[in-house]
Each structure stands twice: as structure tokens, then as C-alpha cells.
Amino acid sequence: MCYQPEPATAETARINRDAVELYDLADRRDFADARRGLIAELPGNVLAEDGSVAFDPHAFDWIGDDDPAPESVNPSLWRQSQIIRHGGLFQLADGLYQVRGNDITNLTVVEGTDGLIVIDCLNGVESARQAMGLIREHISDKPVAAVIYTHTHLDHYAGVKGVVDADDVASGKVPIIAPGHQFDRYALGENVIAGNAMARRSFYAFGGFLDMNSCGYVTGGMGIGSLKGLTVSYISPTDLITETGAKREIAGIEFEFLYAPDTEAPEEMHIWIPQLKALTCAENANHSLHNIQTLRGARTRDARNFARYLDETLERWGDESEVHYGPHTWPVWGNGQVTAFLESQRDTYKYIHDQSLRLANKGYTPLEAAEVLELPEELRRNWASRGYHGTLHHDVRAVFTKELGMWDGDPVSLHPHPPVETAKRYVEFAGADAILAEGRRAFEAGDYRWSTQILHQLVFADPANTAARELQADAYEQMGYQAEGPQWRGIFLSAAKELRLGVQPP
């Protein structure tokens, strides 16, 4: 069955058209930086072990660099997608290279005197193997001298067996360097303890049910998206970094580490390469606001620590850094630009944390605070502070969760009826026809949020009510088209598809 989404309504088209005024779309620096240093284009499809196509590098060719945003895509998300769709092998500095765009994560390689140091290994063996093939073809066939995991998330280690032979690690020939005393625990445990729930949420958030088009998936904001069918691998680290200032010399290259636990991941670290004046802050600094609480599901993070360790990084290496590269998005060059980028990231997380608690102490609930808190103009107009992964709205709510726990302070939310029972009671006293009529009135008025909320009662009370399901799907769809955050878009559009077609298998 060919799934046909509905187009953007006139109200959604107007909202997305008006949103253009919020952004400096004439700023093209990021477009140039994302293509700077290109050595080679991606060679072709990433194939899974069974021969199926896990990723087609041309899958996003329909997103033109100079094309205006379609009515069904927020113009800020469209711009971000235009930038990150470009992949290939890039030179960042003498001896420093990245493969971007064949996975949601970047693979970074430092060329030493007698070996290669690989930083982060992508989401699967096949994509990592393809990335290393590019390195071998265009840069060097030197052996891998070391692997570095920047943190404990799967898309940074799962391709390791496409980079290095496990026997070489076991023999001590190739060390794997990683942060923290408990790297194994967090790397493996996160995907086991609540794995089924996280997988389902991830398929929603990252558009696993959606087609790639202007009414569906338009990249993941921080990368092209998660590939399907890849082989996941893992090799435990052999050399753990547990304190700031630790140094390692590998293949004639010195690396210095800043231990940054309890930030974007439970175990994480920043890396300074003094010979190259190159710095990475792992996922604590990106061309996007990050999650303080993920929608896929993970431990709530501490926004204060993002700010704290970014500030410490600036104190240590800010005056010397000439290039900042990350495991997602694209690099930043020049000391002034690197410093401004990291200061902006630091200030954004500090502001969100402090102002969320200011509102909490004034009596706001999480949802009330998220509705009114805005970034200052200087941060709001900074592209790297926009919500292409986290969003300001759900990050504010996350600060409440981190500092105050799950209860929002309103007695009515402490012991409510479960959703289905609540829905049945609403329908019983208000009537199905009245709820449906109100949902339709709200939809026609362009109040899609209220339309989905009121129709939620009818759909949960009577899942067989086709009219309610169709109308709620229509409303969710418009919310998805308006969303700047690709995960919000993915969730709303996936919900719309499920309401129309039924539950979609992962």
C-alpha cells in the first residue's frame, strides 16, 4: 500500500513562511564550512551484511542547496538538512581527516608517523568499513594504531570491528581508549535495560516509519539518520581515561584529555591534539542544541555540566584552538570562530539550566516554564543553539526532571486515572460527537495542538472511531510540518501514519 500524507494546510504554510523572518537565511558560512576540505565523495551505497541497502548517499538529492523550504518543512530544519546532506572524505588540517555523511556519526582519523588513530567508529561495521576504505584509498594504508571512543553511545562504537581486528586489541597491539571507570556498564547497559522501549521510541523520533520526502523524513538534524540493518559490534576499551589532564602519545601524536562525565553521556571526554591545534568536545558541543532529556529514552542529563566542562575546555585550550571537530555535524575553523562557537554552546546550556530553575522557584510547572522561556536574542539567532536534536521546550522540562523529579507540583497529576480510563470518562460526560466536533473546529482554526489533545480522549476511549483517528492524524501531521526539531517532526508524522494504517513494526 502506497502511503499518501496530506499536504500542508494554508495555516501551516503561513506559519512556515512567516518563520523565515526569524532566521538569517543569508548567512551561508555553515554551507561553506560543511564542504571545506573535500577530498572525495562517498563511493556509493552502504550495504548491510545481507546485501540490502542500508544507506543510499543519493537518498537526499531532492534537497537542493538553493531550494526554498517546502510548505511542509520548517525553514530552519530545511536549512540544516541542506547542509548535513553533503558527505564525503574531508581534510580538516594536516594529518586530520573526517568521513561524514555515510552514517549519522562522523569517523575521524588522525595520521601519525607509523599508524592511524581512529576517533569514534560509527553506527555499524559496514558503514565504518566503507569509511576506512575511503581513508585507505585517498590518505594512507598505515595500520590502525589506536581507537578512541569519545563516549558511551552506540553510534560511536558499534562499527569498531569495521575499523580494527578484535585479536589486535586482545593482544595489546591496538589500544582502545575511552572515558571513565564504567564505560562497559553504560555502553552496554543503556541498550539492554530498556532496550525494547528505547527502540520503539527511536523509530518514532528518527523517522524509521517514514518515507524520505518533504512530507516525511528530512534528515536527523545532527546527521543524515540512523541506517537500517547494520551489524552492531563492540570491543571493550583497554585504556580508560579517568581524570582531566591525562595524556597519551600514539604514533608520534600527543593527545590530552578532559574527563567530562555526566554530560551528554554518563562517560564522556574532550580531546586536545596540540600538534594540530585541534579540539573536539565530543557531543557536548554541536551545530545544534542537544538533549538534556532524550525523547528516545536515556538518563536525564545535567545542563550545568555541559556548561562547566565547556568552560573548562575554553580555559585550557581556547586560546590555541584552530579547529573544532565533532562526531556529528561539521567543523569550525579559526580561533575566533572556535571560541565563539564554544562560548555560545556553554552559555546556552547555562541559561537553560538557570532560567528553568528561576521559573521553578517562582512556582511554574515544567510545562508552564517551557511555554514561556526563550533564549536571549544573541543565542536565539545563533544557528548552533537551534533545536535540531534537543529542543528548548523539552530541555526546559528536562531541567525540572533532573533537579526536582517526575512530579510537576500539581496535586491533580500525582494520582490521575490512566489514559484509557480518563478518556472514557471524558467521552461519557461530554459525548463522542461533541468531542469530535470540537476537534474539527480546532483543526479548522489552525489550533492543531488542542485538536490532538481533545481527540486523544476519543481515540483512547474508542480506538475504532475512524473519524477521530483520521482527524487526529491530520492534526499531528500539521504539527510535524511546523516542527523545527526533526525528532518532534518524526514523532508527530509517525503518529499520524500509525493512526491511519495501524501499528507499524520496527
Short mmCIF file of C-alpha atoms in Angstrom, two decimals:
data_model
loop_
_atom_site.label_atom_id
_atom_site.label_comp_id
_atom_site.label_asym_id
_atom_site.label_seq_id
_atom_site.Cartn_x
_atom_site.Cartn_y
_atom_site.Cartn_z
CA MET A 1 0.00 0.00 0.00
CA CYS A 2 1.40 3.39 -1.01
CA TYR A 3 1.08 5.81 1.88
CA GLN A 4 -0.03 9.31 0.89
CA PRO A 5 0.33 12.02 3.57
CA GLU A 6 -1.88 15.08 3.45
CA PRO A 7 -0.29 18.35 2.24
CA ALA A 8 0.39 21.37 4.43
CA THR A 9 -2.71 23.37 5.23
CA ALA A 10 -2.89 27.08 4.46
CA GLU A 11 -2.25 27.79 8.15
CA THR A 12 0.86 25.60 8.28
CA ALA A 13 2.14 27.15 5.05
CA ARG A 14 1.66 30.61 6.56
CA ILE A 15 3.43 29.68 9.81
CA ASN A 16 6.41 28.21 7.97
CA ARG A 17 6.51 31.16 5.58
CA ASP A 18 6.46 33.63 8.48
CA ALA A 19 9.16 31.64 10.29
CA VAL A 20 11.64 32.69 7.60
CA GLU A 21 11.73 36.11 9.25
CA LEU A 22 13.11 34.55 12.44
CA TYR A 23 16.28 33.32 10.75
CA ASP A 24 19.24 34.83 8.95
CA LEU A 25 18.99 32.65 5.86
CA ALA A 26 21.53 34.88 4.09
CA ASP A 27 24.23 33.53 6.45
CA ARG A 28 25.98 30.88 4.33
CA ARG A 29 29.12 30.30 6.42
CA ASP A 30 27.95 26.87 7.56
CA PHE A 31 27.33 25.77 3.97
CA ALA A 32 30.94 26.62 3.09
CA ASP A 33 32.35 25.02 6.23
CA ALA A 34 30.42 21.80 5.61
CA ARG A 35 32.09 21.44 2.17
CA ARG A 36 35.52 22.73 3.13
CA GLY A 37 38.43 20.34 2.57
CA LEU A 38 36.50 17.83 0.43
CA ILE A 39 38.85 15.15 -0.91
CA ALA A 40 36.42 12.54 -2.22
CA GLU A 41 32.69 11.97 -2.49
CA LEU A 42 31.10 8.94 -0.84
CA PRO A 43 31.70 5.87 -3.03
CA GLY A 44 28.14 4.51 -3.15
CA ASN A 45 25.60 2.61 -1.11
CA VAL A 46 26.37 1.26 2.34
CA LEU A 47 25.32 -2.39 2.12
CA ALA A 48 24.18 -4.45 5.09
CA GLU A 49 25.57 -7.94 5.64
CA ASP A 50 22.63 -9.50 3.77
CA GLY A 51 23.31 -7.29 0.74
CA SER A 52 20.39 -4.95 1.30
CA VAL A 53 20.94 -1.21 1.03
CA ALA A 54 21.41 0.28 4.49
CA PHE A 55 22.04 3.75 3.11
CA ASP A 56 21.96 5.40 -0.29
CA PRO A 57 24.12 8.58 -0.36
CA HIS A 58 21.83 9.98 -3.05
CA ALA A 59 18.69 9.49 -0.95
CA PHE A 60 18.62 13.20 -0.11
CA ASP A 61 19.47 14.62 -3.52
CA TRP A 62 15.94 16.02 -3.65
CA ILE A 63 17.06 18.58 -1.02
CA GLY A 64 18.70 21.25 -3.18
CA ASP A 65 21.20 23.67 -1.67
CA ASP A 66 19.41 26.70 -3.07
CA ASP A 67 15.83 25.41 -2.94
CA PRO A 68 13.40 27.27 -0.67
CA ALA A 69 11.79 25.24 2.08
CA PRO A 70 8.64 23.37 1.03
CA GLU A 71 5.43 24.37 2.81
CA SER A 72 5.59 21.10 4.73
CA VAL A 73 9.06 21.68 6.26
CA ASN A 74 10.11 24.25 8.84
CA PRO A 75 12.65 26.54 7.07
CA SER A 76 15.23 26.20 9.84
CA LEU A 77 15.13 22.40 9.67
CA TRP A 78 15.27 22.62 5.88
CA ARG A 79 18.47 24.72 6.07
CA GLN A 80 20.08 22.25 8.47
CA SER A 81 19.17 19.37 6.18
CA GLN A 82 20.62 21.17 3.17
CA ILE A 83 23.94 21.42 4.99
CA ILE A 84 24.30 17.96 6.51
CA ARG A 85 23.20 16.03 3.43
CA HIS A 86 26.66 16.56 1.91
CA GLY A 87 29.02 13.73 2.71
CA GLY A 88 32.46 12.52 1.77
CA LEU A 89 36.05 12.41 2.95
CA PHE A 90 37.33 15.76 4.21
CA GLN A 91 40.66 17.17 5.37
CA LEU A 92 40.34 19.34 8.47
CA ALA A 93 44.05 20.06 9.00
CA ASP A 94 47.39 18.49 8.15
CA GLY A 95 47.01 14.89 9.28
CA LEU A 96 43.37 15.25 10.42
CA TYR A 97 40.50 13.80 8.37
CA GLN A 98 36.79 13.02 8.66
CA VAL A 99 34.35 10.84 6.80
CA ARG A 100 30.90 12.40 7.06
CA GLY A 101 27.51 11.53 5.67
CA ASN A 102 27.59 7.74 5.33
CA ASP A 103 26.17 7.33 8.84
CA ILE A 104 24.58 9.51 11.49
CA THR A 105 28.03 9.87 13.09
CA ASN A 106 31.37 11.10 11.73
CA LEU A 107 34.51 8.94 11.68
CA THR A 108 37.64 10.98 12.44
CA VAL A 109 41.18 9.85 11.64
CA VAL A 110 44.50 11.30 12.79
CA GLU A 111 47.51 10.23 10.75
CA GLY A 112 50.56 9.57 12.87
CA THR A 113 54.09 8.71 11.83
CA ASP A 114 53.51 4.97 11.68
CA GLY A 115 49.80 4.48 12.21
CA LEU A 116 46.26 5.88 12.19
CA ILE A 117 44.26 6.89 15.24
CA VAL A 118 40.51 6.50 14.71
CA ILE A 119 38.14 8.60 16.83
CA ASP A 120 34.62 7.12 17.00
CA CYS A 121 33.57 4.20 14.84
CA LEU A 122 30.08 4.96 13.55
CA ASN A 123 26.82 3.06 13.95
CA GLY A 124 27.73 -0.24 12.32
CA VAL A 125 30.50 -2.38 10.89
CA GLU A 126 29.51 -1.84 7.26
CA SER A 127 29.48 1.96 7.34
CA ALA A 128 32.75 2.02 9.33
CA ARG A 129 34.34 -0.33 6.80
CA GLN A 130 33.27 1.93 3.95
CA ALA A 131 34.69 4.98 5.75
CA MET A 132 38.01 3.26 6.34
CA GLY A 133 38.06 2.27 2.68
CA LEU A 134 37.98 5.95 1.76
CA ILE A 135 40.87 6.61 4.15
CA ARG A 136 42.88 3.72 2.66
CA GLU A 137 42.22 4.83 -0.90
CA HIS A 138 42.94 8.54 -0.54
CA ILE A 139 45.04 9.11 2.61
CA SER A 140 47.10 6.24 3.96
CA ASP A 141 47.31 2.46 4.24
CA LYS A 142 49.13 2.69 7.57
CA PRO A 143 47.78 0.28 10.20
CA VAL A 144 45.36 1.42 12.87
CA ALA A 145 47.49 2.32 15.89
CA ALA A 146 44.63 3.10 18.30
CA VAL A 147 40.89 3.61 18.55
CA ILE A 148 39.31 6.29 20.74
CA TYR A 149 35.68 6.23 21.87
CA THR A 150 34.59 9.74 22.92
CA HIS A 151 31.61 8.44 24.92
CA THR A 152 29.27 5.55 25.65
CA HIS A 153 26.62 5.87 22.93
CA LEU A 154 26.23 3.07 20.40
CA ASP A 155 26.71 5.17 17.28
CA HIS A 156 30.28 5.91 18.43
CA TYR A 157 31.50 2.37 19.00
CA ALA A 158 29.22 -0.08 17.11
CA GLY A 159 31.33 -0.03 13.95
CA VAL A 160 34.59 -0.81 15.74
CA LYS A 161 35.04 -4.23 14.09
CA GLY A 162 34.95 -2.49 10.74
CA VAL A 163 37.96 -0.47 11.91
CA VAL A 164 40.16 -2.88 13.83
CA ASP A 165 40.56 -6.63 14.35
CA ALA A 166 39.48 -7.78 17.81
CA ASP A 167 42.57 -10.02 18.04
CA ASP A 168 44.83 -6.99 17.64
CA VAL A 169 43.06 -5.36 20.57
CA ALA A 170 43.20 -8.52 22.70
CA SER A 171 46.94 -8.90 22.04
CA GLY A 172 47.62 -5.32 23.11
CA LYS A 173 48.76 -4.28 19.65
CA VAL A 174 45.94 -1.74 19.29
CA PRO A 175 44.64 0.04 22.41
CA ILE A 176 41.08 1.29 22.68
CA ILE A 177 40.97 4.47 24.74
CA ALA A 178 37.71 5.57 26.35
CA PRO A 179 36.46 7.70 29.25
CA GLY A 180 35.54 6.60 32.75
CA HIS A 181 35.70 3.68 35.14
CA GLN A 182 32.32 2.30 33.98
CA PHE A 183 32.41 2.57 30.21
CA ASP A 184 31.28 -1.02 29.60
CA ARG A 185 28.42 -0.72 32.05
CA TYR A 186 26.95 2.37 30.44
CA ALA A 187 27.75 1.48 26.83
CA LEU A 188 26.02 -1.89 27.03
CA GLY A 189 23.52 -1.34 29.82
CA GLU A 190 21.71 1.57 28.20
CA ASN A 191 20.68 -0.60 25.26
CA VAL A 192 19.67 -3.62 27.35
CA ILE A 193 17.80 -2.43 30.43
CA ALA A 194 15.08 -0.61 28.48
CA GLY A 195 16.07 -1.71 25.00
CA ASN A 196 12.62 -2.55 23.62
CA ALA A 197 11.08 0.71 24.80
CA MET A 198 14.04 2.72 23.54
CA ALA A 199 13.91 1.02 20.14
CA ARG A 200 10.25 1.87 19.72
CA ARG A 201 10.77 5.49 20.77
CA SER A 202 13.78 5.75 18.46
CA PHE A 203 11.81 4.53 15.46
CA TYR A 204 9.27 7.25 16.19
CA ALA A 205 11.78 10.03 16.80
CA PHE A 206 14.19 9.21 13.98
CA GLY A 207 11.59 8.58 11.30
CA GLY A 208 12.01 4.83 10.98
CA PHE A 209 8.42 4.54 9.72
CA LEU A 210 8.61 7.47 7.29
CA ASP A 211 9.48 7.88 3.63
CA MET A 212 12.25 10.31 2.72
CA ASN A 213 10.44 13.27 1.19
CA SER A 214 9.13 16.72 2.03
CA CYS A 215 6.10 15.23 3.83
CA GLY A 216 8.22 12.69 5.68
CA TYR A 217 11.80 12.32 6.85
CA VAL A 218 14.20 15.18 6.01
CA THR A 219 17.39 14.07 7.83
CA GLY A 220 18.05 13.71 11.53
CA GLY A 221 19.32 17.22 12.19
CA MET A 222 22.63 16.06 13.70
CA GLY A 223 23.28 13.63 10.85
CA ILE A 224 21.60 12.03 7.89
CA GLY A 225 19.89 9.47 10.12
CA SER A 226 20.29 6.01 11.57
CA LEU A 227 20.97 3.31 9.00
CA LYS A 228 18.93 0.10 8.98
CA GLY A 229 20.31 -3.42 9.02
CA LEU A 230 23.89 -2.68 10.03
CA THR A 231 25.98 -5.11 12.06
CA VAL A 232 26.49 -3.82 15.60
CA SER A 233 29.83 -4.70 17.22
CA TYR A 234 31.64 -3.91 20.43
CA ILE A 235 35.15 -4.28 21.82
CA SER A 236 35.75 -3.22 25.40
CA PRO A 237 38.20 -0.38 25.92
CA THR A 238 41.65 -1.28 27.20
CA ASP A 239 42.80 2.15 28.38
CA LEU A 240 40.41 4.23 30.49
CA ILE A 241 40.72 8.00 30.96
CA THR A 242 39.51 8.87 34.44
CA GLU A 243 41.00 12.28 35.09
CA THR A 244 41.47 15.55 33.26
CA GLY A 245 44.99 16.21 32.06
CA ALA A 246 45.74 12.60 31.15
CA LYS A 247 47.96 12.34 28.08
CA ARG A 248 48.79 9.62 25.58
CA GLU A 249 51.34 9.62 22.77
CA ILE A 250 50.28 7.43 19.84
CA ALA A 251 52.16 7.09 16.56
CA GLY A 252 54.10 10.26 17.37
CA ILE A 253 50.95 12.32 18.11
CA GLU A 254 50.16 13.61 21.59
CA PHE A 255 46.59 13.55 22.86
CA GLU A 256 45.40 15.32 26.00
CA PHE A 257 42.03 14.53 27.57
CA LEU A 258 39.45 16.39 29.63
CA TYR A 259 37.21 13.97 31.52
CA ALA A 260 33.60 15.19 31.27
CA PRO A 261 31.28 12.66 32.95
CA ASP A 262 27.53 13.10 33.41
CA THR A 263 27.12 15.37 30.42
CA GLU A 264 25.68 14.23 27.07
CA ALA A 265 26.60 10.68 28.17
CA PRO A 266 27.40 9.19 31.58
CA GLU A 267 31.02 8.76 30.48
CA GLU A 268 32.41 11.31 28.02
CA MET A 269 35.63 13.20 27.30
CA HIS A 270 37.03 16.08 25.29
CA ILE A 271 40.25 15.64 23.30
CA TRP A 272 43.00 18.16 22.53
CA ILE A 273 45.71 17.46 19.92
CA PRO A 274 48.33 20.19 20.49
CA GLN A 275 50.41 19.45 17.37
CA LEU A 276 47.33 20.06 15.20
CA LYS A 277 45.73 22.71 17.43
CA ALA A 278 42.62 20.56 17.04
CA LEU A 279 39.90 20.11 19.62
CA THR A 280 36.78 18.02 20.00
CA CYS A 281 34.23 18.36 22.78
CA ALA A 282 32.55 15.11 21.68
CA GLU A 283 28.78 15.64 21.77
CA ASN A 284 28.88 18.46 24.32
CA ALA A 285 29.26 21.00 21.50
CA ASN A 286 27.41 20.62 18.21
CA HIS A 287 25.76 22.67 15.49
CA SER A 288 22.54 22.08 17.41
CA LEU A 289 21.08 22.28 20.86
CA HIS A 290 21.47 18.85 22.42
CA ASN A 291 19.09 16.84 24.59
CA ILE A 292 19.01 17.31 28.32
CA GLN A 293 16.39 14.56 28.25
CA THR A 294 16.25 12.40 25.16
CA LEU A 295 12.96 11.50 23.51
CA ARG A 296 14.30 8.05 22.64
CA GLY A 297 14.84 7.42 26.36
CA ALA A 298 18.01 7.71 28.45
CA ARG A 299 19.14 9.09 31.78
CA THR A 300 18.33 12.76 32.28
CA ARG A 301 21.44 14.88 31.84
CA ASP A 302 22.85 17.79 33.82
CA ALA A 303 22.87 21.02 31.81
CA ARG A 304 25.22 22.56 34.38
CA ASN A 305 27.87 20.01 33.50
CA PHE A 306 27.64 20.81 29.79
CA ALA A 307 28.41 24.43 30.67
CA ARG A 308 31.02 23.56 33.29
CA TYR A 309 33.16 21.33 31.07
CA LEU A 310 32.85 23.58 28.04
CA ASP A 311 34.07 26.46 30.19
CA GLU A 312 36.97 24.39 31.48
CA THR A 313 37.84 23.42 27.90
CA LEU A 314 37.91 27.08 26.88
CA GLU A 315 40.13 27.89 29.84
CA ARG A 316 42.58 25.15 28.93
CA TRP A 317 42.75 25.32 25.14
CA GLY A 318 40.51 28.12 23.92
CA ASP A 319 43.37 30.49 23.12
CA GLU A 320 45.17 27.90 20.99
CA SER A 321 42.42 26.02 19.16
CA GLU A 322 42.31 26.48 15.41
CA VAL A 323 39.79 23.78 14.51
CA HIS A 324 36.94 22.17 16.42
CA TYR A 325 35.57 18.93 15.01
CA GLY A 326 32.76 16.80 16.36
CA PRO A 327 31.33 13.31 15.97
CA HIS A 328 28.26 14.97 14.45
CA THR A 329 27.72 17.93 12.09
CA TRP A 330 30.69 19.85 10.61
CA PRO A 331 33.87 21.52 11.90
CA VAL A 332 34.60 25.12 12.86
CA TRP A 333 37.88 26.79 11.82
CA GLY A 334 39.83 29.78 13.14
CA ASN A 335 40.48 30.62 16.76
CA GLY A 336 37.89 33.38 16.92
CA GLN A 337 35.17 31.20 15.40
CA VAL A 338 36.03 28.19 17.58
CA THR A 339 35.97 30.31 20.73
CA ALA A 340 32.68 31.99 19.81
CA PHE A 341 31.13 28.62 18.99
CA LEU A 342 32.09 27.05 22.31
CA GLU A 343 31.14 30.13 24.33
CA SER A 344 27.72 30.15 22.71
CA GLN A 345 27.20 26.46 23.45
CA ARG A 346 28.32 26.96 27.06
CA ASP A 347 26.09 29.98 27.57
CA THR A 348 23.06 28.27 26.04
CA TYR A 349 23.16 25.33 28.45
CA LYS A 350 23.86 27.57 31.45
CA TYR A 351 20.97 29.85 30.54
CA ILE A 352 18.53 26.99 30.10
CA HIS A 353 19.50 25.48 33.45
CA ASP A 354 19.48 28.69 35.46
CA GLN A 355 16.35 30.22 33.97
CA SER A 356 14.38 26.97 34.24
CA LEU A 357 15.14 26.88 37.96
CA ARG A 358 14.32 30.58 38.31
CA LEU A 359 10.86 29.85 36.94
CA ALA A 360 10.56 26.72 39.10
CA ASN A 361 11.30 28.79 42.18
CA LYS A 362 8.60 31.26 41.13
CA GLY A 363 6.06 28.44 41.08
CA TYR A 364 5.95 27.50 37.41
CA THR A 365 5.31 23.89 36.47
CA PRO A 366 7.59 22.29 33.85
CA LEU A 367 5.10 22.76 31.02
CA GLU A 368 4.37 26.35 32.00
CA ALA A 369 8.07 27.17 32.11
CA ALA A 370 8.71 25.51 28.75
CA GLU A 371 5.93 27.57 27.21
CA VAL A 372 7.35 30.95 28.23
CA LEU A 373 11.15 30.56 28.42
CA GLU A 374 13.04 31.97 25.43
CA LEU A 375 16.74 32.28 24.76
CA PRO A 376 18.20 35.80 24.59
CA GLU A 377 18.36 37.26 21.09
CA GLU A 378 22.11 36.65 20.71
CA LEU A 379 21.72 32.94 21.46
CA ARG A 380 18.36 32.51 19.74
CA ARG A 381 19.71 33.74 16.40
CA ASN A 382 22.80 31.53 16.66
CA TRP A 383 22.26 28.54 14.38
CA ALA A 384 24.13 26.19 16.72
CA SER A 385 21.62 26.94 19.50
CA ARG A 386 18.63 25.90 17.40
CA GLY A 387 16.80 22.70 18.29
CA TYR A 388 17.86 20.12 15.72
CA HIS A 389 18.31 17.37 18.34
CA GLY A 390 17.18 18.65 21.68
CA THR A 391 14.65 21.47 21.74
CA LEU A 392 14.36 24.36 24.14
CA HIS A 393 10.85 23.22 25.09
CA HIS A 394 11.69 19.71 26.18
CA ASP A 395 15.11 20.68 27.56
CA VAL A 396 13.44 23.11 29.98
CA ARG A 397 11.17 20.32 31.16
CA ALA A 398 14.23 18.08 31.50
CA VAL A 399 15.89 20.53 33.90
CA PHE A 400 12.82 20.24 36.14
CA THR A 401 13.07 16.44 35.99
CA LYS A 402 16.79 16.48 36.79
CA GLU A 403 16.52 18.90 39.70
CA LEU A 404 13.01 18.24 41.04
CA GLY A 405 11.95 14.77 39.88
CA MET A 406 8.95 13.44 37.97
CA TRP A 407 6.14 15.27 39.81
CA ASP A 408 5.23 18.67 38.37
CA GLY A 409 3.97 20.08 41.68
CA ASP A 410 0.28 19.99 40.76
CA PRO A 411 -1.74 17.64 43.03
CA VAL A 412 -4.01 16.59 40.16
CA SER A 413 -1.07 14.96 38.35
CA LEU A 414 0.01 12.90 41.36
CA HIS A 415 -2.59 10.13 41.13
CA PRO A 416 -4.67 10.53 37.95
CA HIS A 417 -6.57 7.77 36.22
CA PRO A 418 -4.57 6.02 33.48
CA PRO A 419 -5.07 7.43 29.97
CA VAL A 420 -7.72 4.98 28.76
CA GLU A 421 -9.83 5.31 31.89
CA THR A 422 -9.51 9.10 31.78
CA ALA A 423 -10.53 9.12 28.13
CA LYS A 424 -13.63 7.01 28.74
CA ARG A 425 -14.78 9.39 31.47
CA TYR A 426 -14.35 12.42 29.20
CA VAL A 427 -16.37 10.77 26.47
CA GLU A 428 -19.03 9.67 28.92
CA PHE A 429 -19.74 13.16 30.21
CA ALA A 430 -19.01 15.22 27.06
CA GLY A 431 -20.16 12.84 24.35
CA ALA A 432 -18.24 11.48 21.38
CA ASP A 433 -19.98 13.76 18.88
CA ALA A 434 -19.17 16.89 20.88
CA ILE A 435 -15.51 15.92 21.26
CA LEU A 436 -15.20 15.16 17.56
CA ALA A 437 -16.86 18.45 16.69
CA GLU A 438 -14.50 20.37 18.96
CA GLY A 439 -11.52 18.59 17.45
CA ARG A 440 -12.69 19.54 13.98
CA ARG A 441 -13.36 23.15 14.99
CA ALA A 442 -9.84 23.43 16.47
CA PHE A 443 -8.28 21.87 13.36
CA GLU A 444 -10.08 24.25 11.02
CA ALA A 445 -8.97 27.16 13.22
CA GLY A 446 -5.35 26.03 12.94
CA ASP A 447 -5.14 25.07 16.63
CA TYR A 448 -3.60 21.69 15.97
CA ARG A 449 -2.25 21.25 19.48
CA TRP A 450 -5.71 21.49 21.02
CA SER A 451 -7.20 19.36 18.26
CA THR A 452 -4.82 16.48 19.05
CA GLN A 453 -5.39 16.88 22.81
CA ILE A 454 -9.17 16.75 22.72
CA LEU A 455 -9.27 13.99 20.08
CA HIS A 456 -6.83 11.98 22.19
CA GLN A 457 -9.72 11.32 24.60
CA LEU A 458 -11.95 9.95 21.86
CA VAL A 459 -9.25 7.83 20.21
CA PHE A 460 -8.20 6.27 23.51
CA ALA A 461 -11.78 5.64 24.59
CA ASP A 462 -12.77 4.18 21.23
CA PRO A 463 -9.80 3.20 19.04
CA ALA A 464 -12.21 2.01 16.34
CA ASN A 465 -13.58 5.55 15.82
CA THR A 466 -12.21 6.11 12.32
CA ALA A 467 -13.32 9.72 12.07
CA ALA A 468 -11.46 10.63 15.28
CA ARG A 469 -8.32 8.75 14.20
CA GLU A 470 -8.26 10.40 10.79
CA LEU A 471 -8.77 13.88 12.20
CA GLN A 472 -6.15 13.44 14.90
CA ALA A 473 -3.74 12.13 12.25
CA ASP A 474 -4.40 15.25 10.18
CA ALA A 475 -3.64 17.46 13.18
CA TYR A 476 -0.47 15.59 14.18
CA GLU A 477 0.71 15.87 10.59
CA GLN A 478 0.47 19.65 10.59
CA MET A 479 2.33 19.81 13.92
CA GLY A 480 5.07 17.72 12.33
CA TYR A 481 5.30 20.01 9.30
CA GLN A 482 5.70 23.03 11.57
CA ALA A 483 8.31 21.49 13.90
CA GLU A 484 11.87 22.78 13.77
CA GLY A 485 13.14 19.75 15.66
CA PRO A 486 13.45 16.66 13.44
CA GLN A 487 12.61 14.34 16.33
CA TRP A 488 9.39 16.23 17.06
CA ARG A 489 8.64 16.04 13.35
CA GLY A 490 9.37 12.32 13.32
CA ILE A 491 7.16 11.61 16.31
CA PHE A 492 4.19 13.61 15.05
CA LEU A 493 4.38 12.26 11.49
CA SER A 494 4.86 8.68 12.70
CA ALA A 495 1.84 9.06 14.97
CA ALA A 496 -0.21 10.28 12.02
CA LYS A 497 0.85 7.31 9.93
CA GLU A 498 0.05 4.85 12.70
CA LEU A 499 -3.39 6.34 13.28
CA ARG A 500 -4.17 5.80 9.59
CA LEU A 501 -2.52 2.43 8.95
CA GLY A 502 -2.25 0.82 12.37
CA VAL A 503 0.84 -0.09 14.37
CA GLN A 504 3.95 -0.25 12.20
CA PRO A 505 6.55 -2.94 13.03
CA PRO A 506 10.10 -1.67 13.66
#
